[in-house]
CSV table of C-alpha atoms in Angstrom, one decimal:
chain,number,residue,atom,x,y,z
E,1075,UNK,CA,-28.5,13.0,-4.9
E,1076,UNK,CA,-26.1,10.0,-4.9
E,1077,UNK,CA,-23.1,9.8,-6.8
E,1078,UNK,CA,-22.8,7.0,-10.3
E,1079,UNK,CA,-20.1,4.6,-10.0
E,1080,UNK,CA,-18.0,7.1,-12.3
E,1081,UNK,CA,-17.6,9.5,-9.2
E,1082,UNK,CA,-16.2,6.4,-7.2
E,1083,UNK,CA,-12.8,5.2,-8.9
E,1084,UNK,CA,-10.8,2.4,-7.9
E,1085,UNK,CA,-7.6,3.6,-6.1
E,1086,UNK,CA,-4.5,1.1,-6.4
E,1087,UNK,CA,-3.5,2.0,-2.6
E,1088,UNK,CA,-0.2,0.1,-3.0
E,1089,UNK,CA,2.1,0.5,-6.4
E,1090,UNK,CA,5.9,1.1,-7.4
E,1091,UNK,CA,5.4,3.1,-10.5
E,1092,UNK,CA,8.5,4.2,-10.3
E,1093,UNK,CA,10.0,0.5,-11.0
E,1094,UNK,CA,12.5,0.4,-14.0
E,1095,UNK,CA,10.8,-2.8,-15.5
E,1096,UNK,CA,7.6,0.1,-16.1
E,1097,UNK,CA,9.7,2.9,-17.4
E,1098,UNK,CA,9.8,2.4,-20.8
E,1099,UNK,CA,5.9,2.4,-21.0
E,1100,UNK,CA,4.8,3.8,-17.9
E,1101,UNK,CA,2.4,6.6,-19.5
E,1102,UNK,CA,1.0,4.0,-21.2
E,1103,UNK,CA,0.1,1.7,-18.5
E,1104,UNK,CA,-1.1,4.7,-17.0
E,1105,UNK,CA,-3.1,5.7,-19.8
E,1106,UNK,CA,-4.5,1.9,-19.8
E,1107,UNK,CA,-5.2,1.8,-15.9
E,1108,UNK,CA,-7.2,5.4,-16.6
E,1109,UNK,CA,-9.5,3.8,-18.6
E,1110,UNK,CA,-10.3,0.9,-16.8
E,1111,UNK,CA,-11.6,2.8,-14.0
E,1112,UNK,CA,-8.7,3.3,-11.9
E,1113,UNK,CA,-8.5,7.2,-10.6
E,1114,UNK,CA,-5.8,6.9,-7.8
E,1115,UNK,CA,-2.7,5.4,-7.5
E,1116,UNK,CA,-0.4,5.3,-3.6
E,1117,UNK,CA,3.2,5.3,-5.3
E,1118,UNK,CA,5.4,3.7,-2.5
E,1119,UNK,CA,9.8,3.8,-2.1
E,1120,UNK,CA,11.8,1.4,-1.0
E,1121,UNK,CA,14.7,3.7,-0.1
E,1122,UNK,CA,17.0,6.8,-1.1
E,1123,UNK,CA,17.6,5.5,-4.4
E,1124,UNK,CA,14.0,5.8,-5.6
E,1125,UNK,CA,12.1,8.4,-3.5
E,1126,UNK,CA,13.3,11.3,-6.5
E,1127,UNK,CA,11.8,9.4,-9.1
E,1128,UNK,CA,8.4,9.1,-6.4
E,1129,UNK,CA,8.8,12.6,-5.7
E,1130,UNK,CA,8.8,13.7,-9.5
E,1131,UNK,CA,5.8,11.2,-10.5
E,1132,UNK,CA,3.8,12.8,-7.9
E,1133,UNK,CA,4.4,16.0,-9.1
E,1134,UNK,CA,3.5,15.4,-12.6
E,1135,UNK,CA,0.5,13.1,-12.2
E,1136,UNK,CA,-2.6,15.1,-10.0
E,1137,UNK,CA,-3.6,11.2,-9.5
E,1138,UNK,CA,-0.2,9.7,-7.7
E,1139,UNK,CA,0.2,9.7,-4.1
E,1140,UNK,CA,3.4,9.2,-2.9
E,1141,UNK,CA,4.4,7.7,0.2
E,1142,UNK,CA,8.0,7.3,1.1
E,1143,UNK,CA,9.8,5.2,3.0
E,1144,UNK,CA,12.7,2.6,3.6
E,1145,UNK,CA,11.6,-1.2,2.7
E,1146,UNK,CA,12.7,-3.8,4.7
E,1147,UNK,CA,14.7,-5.7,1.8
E,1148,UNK,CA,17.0,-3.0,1.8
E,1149,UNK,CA,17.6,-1.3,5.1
E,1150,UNK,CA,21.5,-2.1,4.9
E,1151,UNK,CA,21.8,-0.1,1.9
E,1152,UNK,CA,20.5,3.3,3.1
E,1153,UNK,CA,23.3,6.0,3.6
E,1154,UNK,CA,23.9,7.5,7.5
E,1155,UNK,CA,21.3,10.3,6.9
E,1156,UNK,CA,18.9,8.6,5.8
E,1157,UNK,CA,16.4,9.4,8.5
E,1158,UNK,CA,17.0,13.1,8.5
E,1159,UNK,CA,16.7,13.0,4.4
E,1160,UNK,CA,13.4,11.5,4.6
E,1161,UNK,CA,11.9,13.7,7.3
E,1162,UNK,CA,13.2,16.8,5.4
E,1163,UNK,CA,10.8,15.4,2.5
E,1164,UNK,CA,8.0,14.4,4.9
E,1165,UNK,CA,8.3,18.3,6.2
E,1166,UNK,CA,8.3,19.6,2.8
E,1167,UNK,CA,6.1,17.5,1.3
E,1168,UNK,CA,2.7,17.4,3.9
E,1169,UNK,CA,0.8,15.6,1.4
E,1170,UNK,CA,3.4,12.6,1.7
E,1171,UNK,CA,2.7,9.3,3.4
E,1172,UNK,CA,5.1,7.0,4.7
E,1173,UNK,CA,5.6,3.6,3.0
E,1174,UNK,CA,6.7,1.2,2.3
E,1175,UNK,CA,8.4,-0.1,5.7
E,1176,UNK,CA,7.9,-3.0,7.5
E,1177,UNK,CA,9.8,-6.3,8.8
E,1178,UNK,CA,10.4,-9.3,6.5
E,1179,UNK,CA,11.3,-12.6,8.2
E,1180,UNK,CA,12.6,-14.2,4.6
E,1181,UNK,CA,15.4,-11.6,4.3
E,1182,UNK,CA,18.3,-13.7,3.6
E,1183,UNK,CA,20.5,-11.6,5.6
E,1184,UNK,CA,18.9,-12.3,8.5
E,1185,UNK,CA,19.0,-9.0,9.7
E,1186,UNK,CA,15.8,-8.5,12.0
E,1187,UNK,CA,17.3,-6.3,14.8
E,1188,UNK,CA,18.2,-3.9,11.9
E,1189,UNK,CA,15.3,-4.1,10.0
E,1190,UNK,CA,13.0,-3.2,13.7
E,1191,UNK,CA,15.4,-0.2,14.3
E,1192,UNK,CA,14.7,1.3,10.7
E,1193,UNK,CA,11.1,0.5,11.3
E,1194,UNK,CA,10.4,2.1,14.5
E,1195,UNK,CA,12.4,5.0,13.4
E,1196,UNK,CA,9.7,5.4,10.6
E,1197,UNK,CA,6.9,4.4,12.7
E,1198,UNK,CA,7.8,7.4,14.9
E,1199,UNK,CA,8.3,9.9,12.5
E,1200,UNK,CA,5.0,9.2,10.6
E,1201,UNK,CA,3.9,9.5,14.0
E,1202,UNK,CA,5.4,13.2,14.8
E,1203,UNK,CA,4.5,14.1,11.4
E,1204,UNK,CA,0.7,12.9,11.6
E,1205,UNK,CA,1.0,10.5,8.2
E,1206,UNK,CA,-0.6,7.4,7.4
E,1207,UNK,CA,1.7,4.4,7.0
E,1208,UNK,CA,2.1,1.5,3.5
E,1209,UNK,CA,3.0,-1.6,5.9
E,1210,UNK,CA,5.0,-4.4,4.9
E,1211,UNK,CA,4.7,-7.4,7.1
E,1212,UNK,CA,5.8,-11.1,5.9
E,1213,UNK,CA,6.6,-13.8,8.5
E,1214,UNK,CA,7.2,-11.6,11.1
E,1215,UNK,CA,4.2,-11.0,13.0
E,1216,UNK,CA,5.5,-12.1,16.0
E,1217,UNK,CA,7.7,-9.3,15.9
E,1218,UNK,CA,5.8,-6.4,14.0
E,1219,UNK,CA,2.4,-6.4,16.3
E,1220,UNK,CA,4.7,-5.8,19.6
E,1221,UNK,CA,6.3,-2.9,18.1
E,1222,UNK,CA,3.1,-1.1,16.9
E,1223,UNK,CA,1.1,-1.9,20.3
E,1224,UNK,CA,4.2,-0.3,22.2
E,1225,UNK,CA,4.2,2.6,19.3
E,1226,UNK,CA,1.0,2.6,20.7
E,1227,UNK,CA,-0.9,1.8,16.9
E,1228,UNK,CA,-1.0,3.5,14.3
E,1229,UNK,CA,-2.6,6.7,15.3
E,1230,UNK,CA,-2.7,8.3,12.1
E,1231,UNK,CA,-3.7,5.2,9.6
E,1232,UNK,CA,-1.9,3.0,8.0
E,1233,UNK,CA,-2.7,-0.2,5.9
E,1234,UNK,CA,-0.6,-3.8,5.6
E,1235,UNK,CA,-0.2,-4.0,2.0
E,1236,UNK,CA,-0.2,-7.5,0.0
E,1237,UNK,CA,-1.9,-9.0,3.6
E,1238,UNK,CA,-0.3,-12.6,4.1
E,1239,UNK,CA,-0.9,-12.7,7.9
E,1240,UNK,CA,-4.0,-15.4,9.1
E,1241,UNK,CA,-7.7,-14.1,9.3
E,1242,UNK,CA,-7.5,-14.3,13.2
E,1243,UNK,CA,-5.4,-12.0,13.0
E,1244,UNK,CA,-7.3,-9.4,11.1
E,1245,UNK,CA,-9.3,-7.9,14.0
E,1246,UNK,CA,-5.7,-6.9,16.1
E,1247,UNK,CA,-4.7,-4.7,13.8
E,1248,UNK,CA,-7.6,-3.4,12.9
E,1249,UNK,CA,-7.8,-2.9,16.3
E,1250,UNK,CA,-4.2,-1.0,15.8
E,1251,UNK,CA,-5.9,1.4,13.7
E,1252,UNK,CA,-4.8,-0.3,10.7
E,1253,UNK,CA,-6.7,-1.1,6.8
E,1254,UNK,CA,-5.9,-4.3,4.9
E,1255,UNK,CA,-4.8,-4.4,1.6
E,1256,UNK,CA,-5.4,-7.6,-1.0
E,1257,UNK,CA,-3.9,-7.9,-4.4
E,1258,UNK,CA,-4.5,-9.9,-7.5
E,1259,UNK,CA,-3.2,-13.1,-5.2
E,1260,UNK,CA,-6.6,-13.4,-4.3
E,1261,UNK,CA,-7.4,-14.4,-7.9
E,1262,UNK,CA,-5.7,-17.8,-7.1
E,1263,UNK,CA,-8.0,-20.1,-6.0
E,1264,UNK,CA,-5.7,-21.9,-4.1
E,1265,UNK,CA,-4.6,-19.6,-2.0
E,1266,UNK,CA,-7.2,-20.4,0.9
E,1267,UNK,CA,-5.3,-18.1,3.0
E,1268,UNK,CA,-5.9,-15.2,2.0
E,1269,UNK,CA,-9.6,-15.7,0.9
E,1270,UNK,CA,-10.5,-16.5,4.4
E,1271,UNK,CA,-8.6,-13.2,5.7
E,1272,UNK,CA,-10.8,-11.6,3.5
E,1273,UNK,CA,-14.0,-13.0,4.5
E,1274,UNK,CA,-12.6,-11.4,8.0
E,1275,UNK,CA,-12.0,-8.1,7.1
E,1276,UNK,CA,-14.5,-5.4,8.6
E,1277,UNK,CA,-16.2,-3.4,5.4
E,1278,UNK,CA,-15.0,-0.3,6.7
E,1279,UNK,CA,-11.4,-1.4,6.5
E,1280,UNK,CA,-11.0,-3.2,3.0
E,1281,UNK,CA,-8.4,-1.9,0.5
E,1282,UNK,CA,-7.2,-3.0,-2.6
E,1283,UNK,CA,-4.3,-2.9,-4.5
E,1284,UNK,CA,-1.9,-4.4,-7.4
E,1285,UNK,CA,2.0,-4.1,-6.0
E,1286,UNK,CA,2.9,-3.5,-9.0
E,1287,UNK,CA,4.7,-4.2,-11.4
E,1288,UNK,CA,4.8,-7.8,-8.3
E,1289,UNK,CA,2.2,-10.4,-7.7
E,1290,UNK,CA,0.0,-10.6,-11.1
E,1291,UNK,CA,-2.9,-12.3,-11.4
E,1292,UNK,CA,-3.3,-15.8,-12.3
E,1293,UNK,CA,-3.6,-15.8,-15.5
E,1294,UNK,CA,-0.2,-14.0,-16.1
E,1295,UNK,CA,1.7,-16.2,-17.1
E,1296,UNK,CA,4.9,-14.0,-18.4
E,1297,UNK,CA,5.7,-10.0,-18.1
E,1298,UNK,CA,4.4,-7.8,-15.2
E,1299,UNK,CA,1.7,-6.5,-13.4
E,1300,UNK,CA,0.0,-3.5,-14.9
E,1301,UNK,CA,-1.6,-1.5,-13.1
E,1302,UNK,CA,-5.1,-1.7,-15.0
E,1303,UNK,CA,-4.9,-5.2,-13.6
E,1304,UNK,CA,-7.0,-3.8,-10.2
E,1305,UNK,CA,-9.7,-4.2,-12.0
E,1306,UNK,CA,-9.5,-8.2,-11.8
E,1307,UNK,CA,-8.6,-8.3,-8.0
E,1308,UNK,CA,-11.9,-5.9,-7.6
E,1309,UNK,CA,-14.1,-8.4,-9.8
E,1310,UNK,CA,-12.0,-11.4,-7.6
E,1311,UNK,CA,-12.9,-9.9,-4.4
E,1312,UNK,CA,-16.7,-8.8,-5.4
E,1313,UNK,CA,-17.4,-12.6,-6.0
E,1314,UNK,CA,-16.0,-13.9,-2.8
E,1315,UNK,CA,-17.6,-11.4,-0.9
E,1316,UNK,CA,-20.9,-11.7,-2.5
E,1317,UNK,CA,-22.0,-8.5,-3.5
E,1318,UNK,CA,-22.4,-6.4,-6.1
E,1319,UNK,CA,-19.5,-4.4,-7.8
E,1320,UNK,CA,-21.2,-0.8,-7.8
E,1321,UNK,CA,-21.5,-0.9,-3.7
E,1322,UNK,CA,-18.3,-2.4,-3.3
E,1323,UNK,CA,-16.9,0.1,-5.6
E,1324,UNK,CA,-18.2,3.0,-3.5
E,1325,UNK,CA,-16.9,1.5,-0.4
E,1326,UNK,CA,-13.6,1.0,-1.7
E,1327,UNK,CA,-13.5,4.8,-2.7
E,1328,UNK,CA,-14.5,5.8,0.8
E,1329,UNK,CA,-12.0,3.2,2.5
E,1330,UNK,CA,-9.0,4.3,0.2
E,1331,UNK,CA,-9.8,8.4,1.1
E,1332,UNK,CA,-10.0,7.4,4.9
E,1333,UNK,CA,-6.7,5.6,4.6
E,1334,UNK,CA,-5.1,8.9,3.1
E,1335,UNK,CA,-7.8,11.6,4.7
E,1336,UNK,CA,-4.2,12.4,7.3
E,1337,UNK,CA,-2.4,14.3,4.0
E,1338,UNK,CA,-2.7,17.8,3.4
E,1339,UNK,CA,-3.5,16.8,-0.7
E,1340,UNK,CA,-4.9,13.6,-2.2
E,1341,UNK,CA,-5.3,14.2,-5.9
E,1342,UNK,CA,-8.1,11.5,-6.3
E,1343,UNK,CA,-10.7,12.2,-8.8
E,1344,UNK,CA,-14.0,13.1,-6.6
């Protein structure tokens, strides 16, 4: 017999619970999220500095997934072990992803060469480790798809999170092995972009996610994004699609468990 929609939560494949500006309130946006329908939630660091705080909300909530990882924005601040700290995590922790890492082309800094060594390092060691990936790609395609085709994909899933690249360029890395993630940026009408990428994106492979507590919908006009918030970017996406939510709903589930079937544990509500 098949499954009601309540067996097929949404899953926020790409969040930052553990973001200071959700601290104060966090159980509660939790609690919130919960009740809109949400059942999964892919908790992603940005470096040494927060993967404890991942770490401790995946051990206290059966429904976080944490994936750890060093984001590009902040590659010059890691310490010299920061490579062997993370991989004596990973080890530790089998049902740990890797995320968020990436190469950003609008880092002031201008530190590219850095940012692809800290990548590839990663890549490789989500690689030896048989993890899934949280991608971070923004003006820097030209430099991100060479690295994963000589990495030789992503042999283990991944997804690009927040997806900004162009809809021709959907099927390459799907191609890679990759999913695609969209977040409430899709609710802007204006952003042609990214509603044409998703008109691209093979069924199979579609994701969704909120970044939060980053990118809000449109009509945010103040504060964060709270994580209950998925539930407009899944309405957004069902109408631009053109089908019904309780399909897409079910595919989204199966999507989001594919994307993390490589861990040992996913604590999604089945």
């Amino acid at each position: 017999m098949e499954k009601n929609n309540q067996h097929f939560p949404l899953v926020d494949t790409h969040c930052h619970l553990q973001d200071v500006r959700m601290a104060s309130e966090l159980t509660l946006l939790l609690a919130e999220a919960r009740s809109a329908g949400i059942g999964g939630f892919v908790c992603c660091g940005s470096g040494e500095e927060d993967w404890g705080r991942v770490r401790e909300l995946a051990a206290v909530h059966h429904d976080v997934v944490a994936f750890l990882g060093v984001h590009p924005f902040y590659v010059q601040e890691q310490g010299a072990g920061w490579l062997d700290l993370l991989g004596n995590y990973l080890t530790f922790h089998p049902e740990f992803g890797v995320g968020e890492i990436g190469l950003d082309g609008l880092v002031s800094c201008g530190n590219m060469d850095e940012q692809e060594m800290v990548f590839t390092k990663q890549l490789r060691l989500a690689r030896d480790l048989r993890r899934p990936v949280s991608l971070h790609c923004r003006k820097a395609w030209d430099r991100m798809l060479p690295i994963l085709k000589k990495e030789g994909g992503l042999l283990h899933g991944g997804a690009f999170h927040a997806w900004s690249g162009s809809p021709e360029l959907i099927r390459e890395v799907e191609k890679l092995g990759a999913h695609v993630g969209f977040g409430a940026s899709i609710t802007r009408s204006a952003n042609s972009k990214v509603r044409r990428s998703l008109l691209a994106v093979s069924p199979e492979r579609l994701l969704i996610e909120t970044d939060a507590p980053d990118i809000p919908p449109v009509f945010v006009k103040e504060g964060i994004n709270r994580p209950a918030y998925l539930r407009h970017t899944f309405s957004a996406i069902a109408e631009i699609l053109g089908v019904g939510e309780q399909p897409l709903q079910k595919q989204l589930y199966r999507n989001s468990l594919s994307f993390l079937s490589p861990l040992c544990r996913v604590g999604l509500t089945s």
